[in-house]
Short mmCIF file of C-alpha atoms in Angstrom, two decimals:
data_model
loop_
_atom_site.label_atom_id
_atom_site.label_comp_id
_atom_site.label_asym_id
_atom_site.label_seq_id
_atom_site.Cartn_x
_atom_site.Cartn_y
_atom_site.Cartn_z
CA UNK A 842 -34.92 31.77 8.13
CA UNK A 843 -34.97 28.02 7.60
CA UNK A 844 -32.26 26.35 5.50
CA UNK A 845 -34.85 24.03 3.95
CA UNK A 846 -37.54 25.51 1.65
CA UNK A 847 -41.01 25.40 3.20
CA UNK A 848 -42.53 23.43 0.31
CA UNK A 849 -40.01 20.57 0.68
CA UNK A 850 -40.93 17.69 3.02
CA UNK A 851 -38.46 16.84 5.77
CA UNK A 852 -36.57 13.64 5.03
CA UNK A 853 -35.40 11.29 7.76
CA UNK A 854 -33.21 8.28 7.14
CA UNK A 855 -33.88 4.91 8.79
CA UNK A 856 -31.85 4.30 11.95
CA UNK A 857 -29.88 1.45 10.32
CA UNK A 858 -28.68 3.79 7.57
CA UNK A 859 -27.79 6.52 10.06
CA UNK A 860 -25.71 4.09 12.15
CA UNK A 861 -23.73 3.02 9.08
CA UNK A 862 -23.10 6.64 8.11
CA UNK A 863 -22.36 8.03 11.56
CA UNK A 864 -20.19 5.26 13.04
CA UNK A 865 -17.63 4.05 10.47
CA UNK A 866 -15.08 1.54 11.71
CA UNK A 867 -11.55 2.90 11.73
CA UNK A 868 -8.42 0.76 11.62
CA UNK A 869 -6.17 2.13 14.36
CA UNK A 870 -2.99 0.36 13.21
CA UNK A 871 -0.11 2.47 11.91
CA UNK A 872 1.29 2.14 8.40
CA UNK A 873 4.45 0.57 9.85
CA UNK A 874 2.39 -2.08 11.66
CA UNK A 875 0.45 -2.90 8.50
CA UNK A 876 3.65 -3.13 6.43
CA UNK A 877 5.31 -5.34 9.07
CA UNK A 878 2.64 -7.98 8.41
CA UNK A 879 4.14 -8.32 4.91
CA UNK A 880 7.68 -9.07 6.17
CA UNK A 881 9.36 -11.71 4.00
CA UNK A 882 6.86 -11.31 1.16
CA UNK A 883 7.40 -9.85 -2.31
CA UNK A 884 6.09 -6.28 -2.53
CA UNK A 885 5.74 -3.63 -5.22
CA UNK A 886 5.96 -0.06 -3.91
CA UNK A 887 5.07 3.20 -5.64
CA UNK A 888 6.74 6.38 -4.44
CA UNK A 889 5.88 9.99 -5.19
CA UNK A 890 8.92 11.86 -6.47
CA UNK A 891 8.57 15.63 -6.69
CA UNK A 892 5.09 16.92 -7.43
CA UNK A 893 3.74 14.35 -9.83
CA UNK A 894 6.20 11.65 -10.81
CA UNK A 895 5.94 8.15 -9.39
CA UNK A 896 8.46 5.33 -9.48
CA UNK A 897 8.04 1.65 -8.66
CA UNK A 898 10.46 -0.41 -6.61
CA UNK A 899 9.94 -4.09 -5.91
CA UNK A 900 11.57 -6.77 -3.81
CA UNK A 901 11.25 -8.90 -0.72
CA UNK A 902 10.43 -6.87 2.37
CA UNK A 903 13.34 -7.36 4.80
CA UNK A 904 12.75 -4.89 7.63
CA UNK A 905 10.67 -1.88 8.67
CA UNK A 906 11.88 1.06 10.75
CA UNK A 907 10.13 4.16 12.04
CA UNK A 908 10.67 6.11 8.81
CA UNK A 909 12.11 3.56 6.36
CA UNK A 910 11.92 -0.01 5.13
CA UNK A 911 14.36 -2.28 3.30
CA UNK A 912 13.66 -4.31 0.16
CA UNK A 913 15.88 -7.14 -1.05
CA UNK A 914 16.12 -7.60 -4.82
CA UNK A 915 15.82 -11.38 -5.31
CA UNK A 916 17.77 -11.22 -8.60
CA UNK A 917 20.87 -9.36 -7.39
CA UNK A 918 20.66 -9.68 -3.57
CA UNK A 919 21.00 -5.88 -3.44
CA UNK A 920 19.21 -4.11 -0.59
CA UNK A 921 17.30 -0.89 -1.21
CA UNK A 922 16.38 1.34 1.72
CA UNK A 923 13.12 3.19 1.05
CA UNK A 924 11.62 6.33 2.60
CA UNK A 925 8.32 5.51 4.28
CA UNK A 926 7.02 9.09 3.91
CA UNK A 927 7.15 9.18 0.09
CA UNK A 928 5.45 5.76 -0.16
CA UNK A 929 2.01 6.10 -1.73
CA UNK A 930 0.99 2.52 -2.60
CA UNK A 931 2.24 -0.90 -1.58
CA UNK A 932 1.10 -4.23 -2.98
CA UNK A 933 2.07 -7.33 -1.00
CA UNK A 934 1.89 -10.65 -2.80
CA UNK A 935 1.02 -13.93 -1.06
CA UNK A 936 3.97 -15.82 0.35
CA UNK A 937 5.89 -17.59 -2.45
CA UNK A 938 4.46 -15.37 -5.22
CA UNK A 939 6.07 -14.60 -7.56
CA UNK A 940 8.49 -17.52 -7.65
CA UNK A 941 11.88 -15.76 -7.46
CA UNK A 942 13.69 -17.65 -10.23
CA UNK A 943 10.83 -17.12 -12.69
CA UNK A 944 10.55 -13.44 -11.66
CA UNK A 945 14.28 -12.83 -12.21
CA UNK A 946 14.28 -14.58 -15.59
CA UNK A 947 11.31 -12.48 -16.75
CA UNK A 948 12.86 -9.26 -15.45
CA UNK A 949 16.18 -9.93 -17.18
CA UNK A 950 14.34 -10.84 -20.41
CA UNK A 951 12.35 -7.56 -20.29
CA UNK A 952 15.53 -5.48 -19.76
CA UNK A 953 17.06 -6.57 -23.07
#
């Protein structure tokens, strides 16, 4: 028994479409390697806590290890060590963005 009904014409896709579908390009770099490219830049990280809660942590990316990375808070100079395995999203800003003094002033203003 054929999987396709007999009254349906057989459809073939053009070769150019098949190549795009069959051979996707895959980035072979690890997450650590990709994060290392953001060293020294301001990042915002979202972590999954438990089964559905997320938290955000931001700072300047100081170092990356095999299962962790370290963020420096530009306002307090406090270092936060983060678990790489609970990281779900990371946004890296261009170098020099945000300007640290302006960022700290805004953050302190929003805390009050």
